[in-house]
């Protein structure tokens, strides 16, 4: 089949124009909205549990068009020249650049399985063989603590006296500290706690840097340590954050700050 020169020229022009059209979601007052923005929004929606669909794409398209209309109007009104807007744009620019730098650093310096295993072993060691369910009442003076112990021996309820505790985190719960390993507490507190029998209360006030404690041991049990695979993602994330913090501190230490 033969084409007339004019017909062939029109066909070639149409083919050449097709990719350009496909690269844009829409054109607003002559300004094109790249399809890349649509794909980025679809990817973000997928990360939040929304599957790709024609309905989702239509909704995103309307949103992108609305944003472009507003940006054009803001530009027309000179909003971008406002100092507050300029400062916010500069902050956003810095955030994006820093995020990209740190993502690249993490990609080049990933946390190894050996590092994760070492951190897990350290975690297991800190948990020990047993964990304890304790309550405490924290006061400022030794006399206050001694008086509380006397009241408890006289039949007062620990939970009631704990309402006056200087520890706001546990006072409202009857002094309850829940289950924890001794390593979670300062040494004087931990030493006194592990020396108690289930249901026993300290005979004397226990002093720490926070004040004076009256401790009651509700119970003890074998430590429950999750398997490595269960907490591997959390360990990896924690180690990654440490690496990023160390990298930042290293850069700051080399910088000339006046």
Short mmCIF file of N, CA, C and O in Angstrom, two decimals, residues 33-99:
data_model
loop_
_atom_site.label_atom_id
_atom_site.label_comp_id
_atom_site.label_asym_id
_atom_site.label_seq_id
_atom_site.Cartn_x
_atom_site.Cartn_y
_atom_site.Cartn_z
N UNK A 33 1.43 18.71 33.61
CA UNK A 33 1.63 17.96 34.85
C UNK A 33 2.23 16.62 34.46
O UNK A 33 1.55 15.79 33.86
N UNK A 34 3.51 16.39 34.76
CA UNK A 34 4.18 15.15 34.33
C UNK A 34 3.52 13.89 34.91
O UNK A 34 3.05 13.90 36.05
N UNK A 35 3.51 12.83 34.12
CA UNK A 35 2.97 11.55 34.58
C UNK A 35 3.77 11.00 35.75
O UNK A 35 3.25 10.20 36.53
N UNK A 36 5.02 11.44 35.86
CA UNK A 36 5.87 10.97 36.96
C UNK A 36 5.25 11.35 38.30
O UNK A 36 5.38 10.62 39.29
N UNK A 37 4.55 12.49 38.35
CA UNK A 37 3.89 12.89 39.59
C UNK A 37 2.75 11.94 39.94
O UNK A 37 2.54 11.61 41.11
N UNK A 38 2.04 11.51 38.90
CA UNK A 38 0.98 10.53 39.11
C UNK A 38 1.54 9.23 39.65
O UNK A 38 1.03 8.67 40.63
N UNK A 39 2.63 8.73 39.05
CA UNK A 39 3.22 7.45 39.47
C UNK A 39 3.76 7.52 40.89
O UNK A 39 3.65 6.57 41.66
N UNK A 40 4.33 8.68 41.23
CA UNK A 40 4.85 8.86 42.60
C UNK A 40 3.70 8.82 43.61
O UNK A 40 3.82 8.21 44.68
N UNK A 41 2.57 9.44 43.26
CA UNK A 41 1.43 9.46 44.16
C UNK A 41 0.81 8.07 44.28
O UNK A 41 0.39 7.66 45.37
N UNK A 42 0.76 7.34 43.16
CA UNK A 42 0.23 5.97 43.19
C UNK A 42 1.11 5.07 44.05
O UNK A 42 0.61 4.26 44.83
N UNK A 43 2.42 5.25 43.94
CA UNK A 43 3.37 4.47 44.74
C UNK A 43 3.20 4.77 46.22
O UNK A 43 3.23 3.86 47.07
N UNK A 44 3.02 6.03 46.55
CA UNK A 44 2.83 6.43 47.95
C UNK A 44 1.52 5.84 48.50
O UNK A 44 1.47 5.37 49.64
N UNK A 45 0.48 5.86 47.68
CA UNK A 45 -0.81 5.30 48.10
C UNK A 45 -0.69 3.80 48.33
O UNK A 45 -1.26 3.25 49.28
N UNK A 46 0.08 3.12 47.47
CA UNK A 46 0.28 1.68 47.62
C UNK A 46 1.00 1.36 48.92
O UNK A 46 0.70 0.37 49.59
N UNK A 47 1.95 2.22 49.29
CA UNK A 47 2.68 2.02 50.55
C UNK A 47 1.76 2.16 51.75
O UNK A 47 2.04 1.63 52.83
N UNK A 48 0.64 2.87 51.57
CA UNK A 48 -0.32 3.06 52.65
C UNK A 48 -1.49 2.08 52.56
O UNK A 48 -2.48 2.20 53.26
N UNK A 49 -1.34 1.09 51.64
CA UNK A 49 -2.35 0.04 51.56
C UNK A 49 -3.44 0.25 50.53
O UNK A 49 -4.42 -0.50 50.49
N UNK A 50 -3.31 1.28 49.67
CA UNK A 50 -4.31 1.52 48.64
C UNK A 50 -3.83 0.94 47.31
O UNK A 50 -2.84 1.42 46.75
N UNK A 51 -4.51 -0.08 46.78
CA UNK A 51 -4.08 -0.67 45.51
C UNK A 51 -4.33 0.25 44.33
O UNK A 51 -5.24 1.08 44.35
N UNK A 52 -3.52 0.10 43.32
CA UNK A 52 -3.68 0.89 42.09
C UNK A 52 -5.01 0.55 41.43
O UNK A 52 -5.40 -0.61 41.35
N UNK A 53 -5.71 1.59 40.97
CA UNK A 53 -6.99 1.38 40.29
C UNK A 53 -7.32 2.62 39.47
O UNK A 53 -6.79 3.71 39.73
N UNK A 54 -8.21 2.49 38.47
CA UNK A 54 -8.61 3.66 37.69
C UNK A 54 -9.23 4.75 38.57
O UNK A 54 -9.03 5.94 38.33
N UNK A 55 -9.99 4.32 39.58
CA UNK A 55 -10.62 5.29 40.48
C UNK A 55 -9.57 6.08 41.26
O UNK A 55 -9.70 7.30 41.44
N UNK A 56 -8.54 5.37 41.76
CA UNK A 56 -7.48 6.03 42.49
C UNK A 56 -6.75 7.02 41.60
O UNK A 56 -6.48 8.15 42.00
N UNK A 57 -6.46 6.60 40.38
CA UNK A 57 -5.72 7.48 39.45
C UNK A 57 -6.55 8.72 39.10
O UNK A 57 -6.00 9.81 38.95
N UNK A 58 -7.86 8.53 38.96
CA UNK A 58 -8.71 9.67 38.65
C UNK A 58 -8.73 10.65 39.82
O UNK A 58 -8.69 11.88 39.64
N UNK A 59 -8.78 10.12 41.02
CA UNK A 59 -8.77 10.96 42.21
C UNK A 59 -7.44 11.73 42.31
O UNK A 59 -7.42 12.92 42.62
N UNK A 60 -6.34 11.03 42.05
CA UNK A 60 -5.02 11.67 42.11
C UNK A 60 -4.91 12.74 41.03
O UNK A 60 -4.36 13.83 41.26
N UNK A 61 -5.44 12.42 39.84
CA UNK A 61 -5.39 13.39 38.74
C UNK A 61 -6.10 14.67 39.12
O UNK A 61 -5.59 15.78 38.91
N UNK A 62 -7.29 14.56 39.71
CA UNK A 62 -8.04 15.74 40.13
C UNK A 62 -7.26 16.53 41.17
O UNK A 62 -7.24 17.76 41.16
N UNK A 63 -6.60 15.80 42.08
CA UNK A 63 -5.82 16.46 43.11
C UNK A 63 -4.64 17.22 42.51
O UNK A 63 -4.35 18.36 42.90
N UNK A 64 -3.95 16.59 41.57
CA UNK A 64 -2.80 17.22 40.93
C UNK A 64 -3.22 18.46 40.14
O UNK A 64 -2.52 19.49 40.16
N UNK A 65 -4.35 18.38 39.47
CA UNK A 65 -4.86 19.53 38.72
C UNK A 65 -5.20 20.66 39.69
O UNK A 65 -4.85 21.82 39.46
N UNK A 66 -5.87 20.31 40.79
CA UNK A 66 -6.22 21.32 41.78
C UNK A 66 -4.98 22.00 42.36
O UNK A 66 -4.96 23.22 42.55
N UNK A 67 -3.95 21.20 42.64
CA UNK A 67 -2.70 21.76 43.18
C UNK A 67 -2.06 22.71 42.18
O UNK A 67 -1.59 23.79 42.55
N UNK A 68 -2.04 22.31 40.90
CA UNK A 68 -1.42 23.14 39.88
C UNK A 68 -2.16 24.46 39.72
O UNK A 68 -1.55 25.52 39.57
N UNK A 69 -3.50 24.40 39.77
CA UNK A 69 -4.29 25.62 39.67
C UNK A 69 -3.95 26.57 40.82
O UNK A 69 -3.78 27.78 40.63
N UNK A 70 -3.84 26.01 42.03
CA UNK A 70 -3.53 26.84 43.20
C UNK A 70 -2.12 27.41 43.13
O UNK A 70 -1.89 28.56 43.50
N UNK A 71 -1.17 26.60 42.66
CA UNK A 71 0.21 27.09 42.52
C UNK A 71 0.27 28.23 41.52
O UNK A 71 0.95 29.25 41.75
N UNK A 72 -0.43 28.08 40.42
CA UNK A 72 -0.44 29.14 39.40
C UNK A 72 -1.05 30.42 39.95
O UNK A 72 -0.55 31.52 39.69
N UNK A 73 -2.13 30.27 40.72
CA UNK A 73 -2.77 31.45 41.30
C UNK A 73 -1.86 32.11 42.34
O UNK A 73 -1.77 33.35 42.41
N UNK A 74 -1.16 31.29 43.14
CA UNK A 74 -0.23 31.83 44.14
C UNK A 74 0.90 32.58 43.47
O UNK A 74 1.34 33.64 43.94
N UNK A 75 1.39 32.04 42.36
CA UNK A 75 2.45 32.70 41.61
C UNK A 75 1.97 34.02 41.05
O UNK A 75 2.68 35.04 41.09
N UNK A 76 0.74 34.01 40.54
CA UNK A 76 0.15 35.23 39.97
C UNK A 76 0.04 36.33 41.03
O UNK A 76 0.25 37.50 40.75
N UNK A 77 -0.30 35.92 42.26
CA UNK A 77 -0.48 36.89 43.33
C UNK A 77 0.82 37.24 44.05
O UNK A 77 0.82 38.04 44.98
N UNK A 78 1.92 36.59 43.64
CA UNK A 78 3.21 36.91 44.24
C UNK A 78 3.43 36.32 45.62
O UNK A 78 4.27 36.79 46.40
N UNK A 79 2.65 35.28 45.95
CA UNK A 79 2.77 34.65 47.27
C UNK A 79 4.17 34.11 47.51
O UNK A 79 4.70 34.16 48.63
N UNK A 80 4.79 33.57 46.48
CA UNK A 80 6.11 32.96 46.63
C UNK A 80 7.18 33.96 47.05
O UNK A 80 8.26 33.57 47.51
N UNK A 81 6.90 35.25 46.89
CA UNK A 81 7.88 36.27 47.26
C UNK A 81 7.82 36.62 48.75
O UNK A 81 8.70 37.32 49.25
N UNK A 82 6.79 36.13 49.45
CA UNK A 82 6.68 36.40 50.89
C UNK A 82 7.85 35.78 51.64
O UNK A 82 8.28 34.67 51.33
N UNK A 83 8.36 36.49 52.65
CA UNK A 83 9.50 35.99 53.42
C UNK A 83 9.17 34.66 54.10
O UNK A 83 10.00 33.75 54.11
N UNK A 84 7.97 34.55 54.67
CA UNK A 84 7.59 33.31 55.35
C UNK A 84 7.60 32.13 54.39
O UNK A 84 8.04 31.03 54.74
N UNK A 85 7.11 32.39 53.18
CA UNK A 85 7.07 31.32 52.17
C UNK A 85 8.48 30.95 51.74
O UNK A 85 8.82 29.77 51.60
N UNK A 86 9.32 31.95 51.53
CA UNK A 86 10.71 31.69 51.13
C UNK A 86 11.43 30.87 52.20
O UNK A 86 12.17 29.94 51.89
N UNK A 87 11.22 31.24 53.47
CA UNK A 87 11.86 30.51 54.57
C UNK A 87 11.38 29.06 54.61
O UNK A 87 12.17 28.14 54.83
N UNK A 88 10.07 28.87 54.42
CA UNK A 88 9.51 27.52 54.44
C UNK A 88 10.05 26.68 53.27
O UNK A 88 10.35 25.50 53.42
N UNK A 89 10.16 27.32 52.10
CA UNK A 89 10.70 26.62 50.93
C UNK A 89 12.16 26.23 51.14
O UNK A 89 12.59 25.13 50.76
N UNK A 90 12.91 27.12 51.77
CA UNK A 90 14.32 26.82 52.05
C UNK A 90 14.44 25.67 53.04
O UNK A 90 15.29 24.79 52.89
N UNK A 91 13.56 25.66 54.06
CA UNK A 91 13.57 24.58 55.03
C UNK A 91 13.23 23.25 54.37
O UNK A 91 13.87 22.22 54.62
N UNK A 92 12.23 23.28 53.48
CA UNK A 92 11.83 22.06 52.76
C UNK A 92 12.96 21.59 51.85
O UNK A 92 13.23 20.38 51.75
N UNK A 93 13.64 22.54 51.20
CA UNK A 93 14.77 22.18 50.32
C UNK A 93 15.87 21.49 51.12
O UNK A 93 16.40 20.45 50.70
N UNK A 94 16.19 22.05 52.29
CA UNK A 94 17.22 21.45 53.14
C UNK A 94 16.81 20.05 53.62
O UNK A 94 17.62 19.12 53.62
N UNK A 95 15.55 19.92 54.00
CA UNK A 95 15.05 18.61 54.47
C UNK A 95 15.19 17.55 53.39
O UNK A 95 15.61 16.41 53.66
N UNK A 96 14.83 17.91 52.17
CA UNK A 96 14.89 16.96 51.05
C UNK A 96 16.33 16.55 50.76
O UNK A 96 16.64 15.38 50.57
N UNK A 97 17.23 17.53 50.77
CA UNK A 97 18.64 17.26 50.48
C UNK A 97 19.25 16.39 51.58
O UNK A 97 19.97 15.41 51.29
N UNK A 98 18.97 16.72 52.83
CA UNK A 98 19.50 15.94 53.96
C UNK A 98 18.98 14.52 53.92
O UNK A 98 19.73 13.55 54.11
N UNK A 99 17.67 14.38 53.65
CA UNK A 99 17.08 13.04 53.59
C UNK A 99 17.76 12.20 52.49
O UNK A 99 18.07 11.04 52.69
#
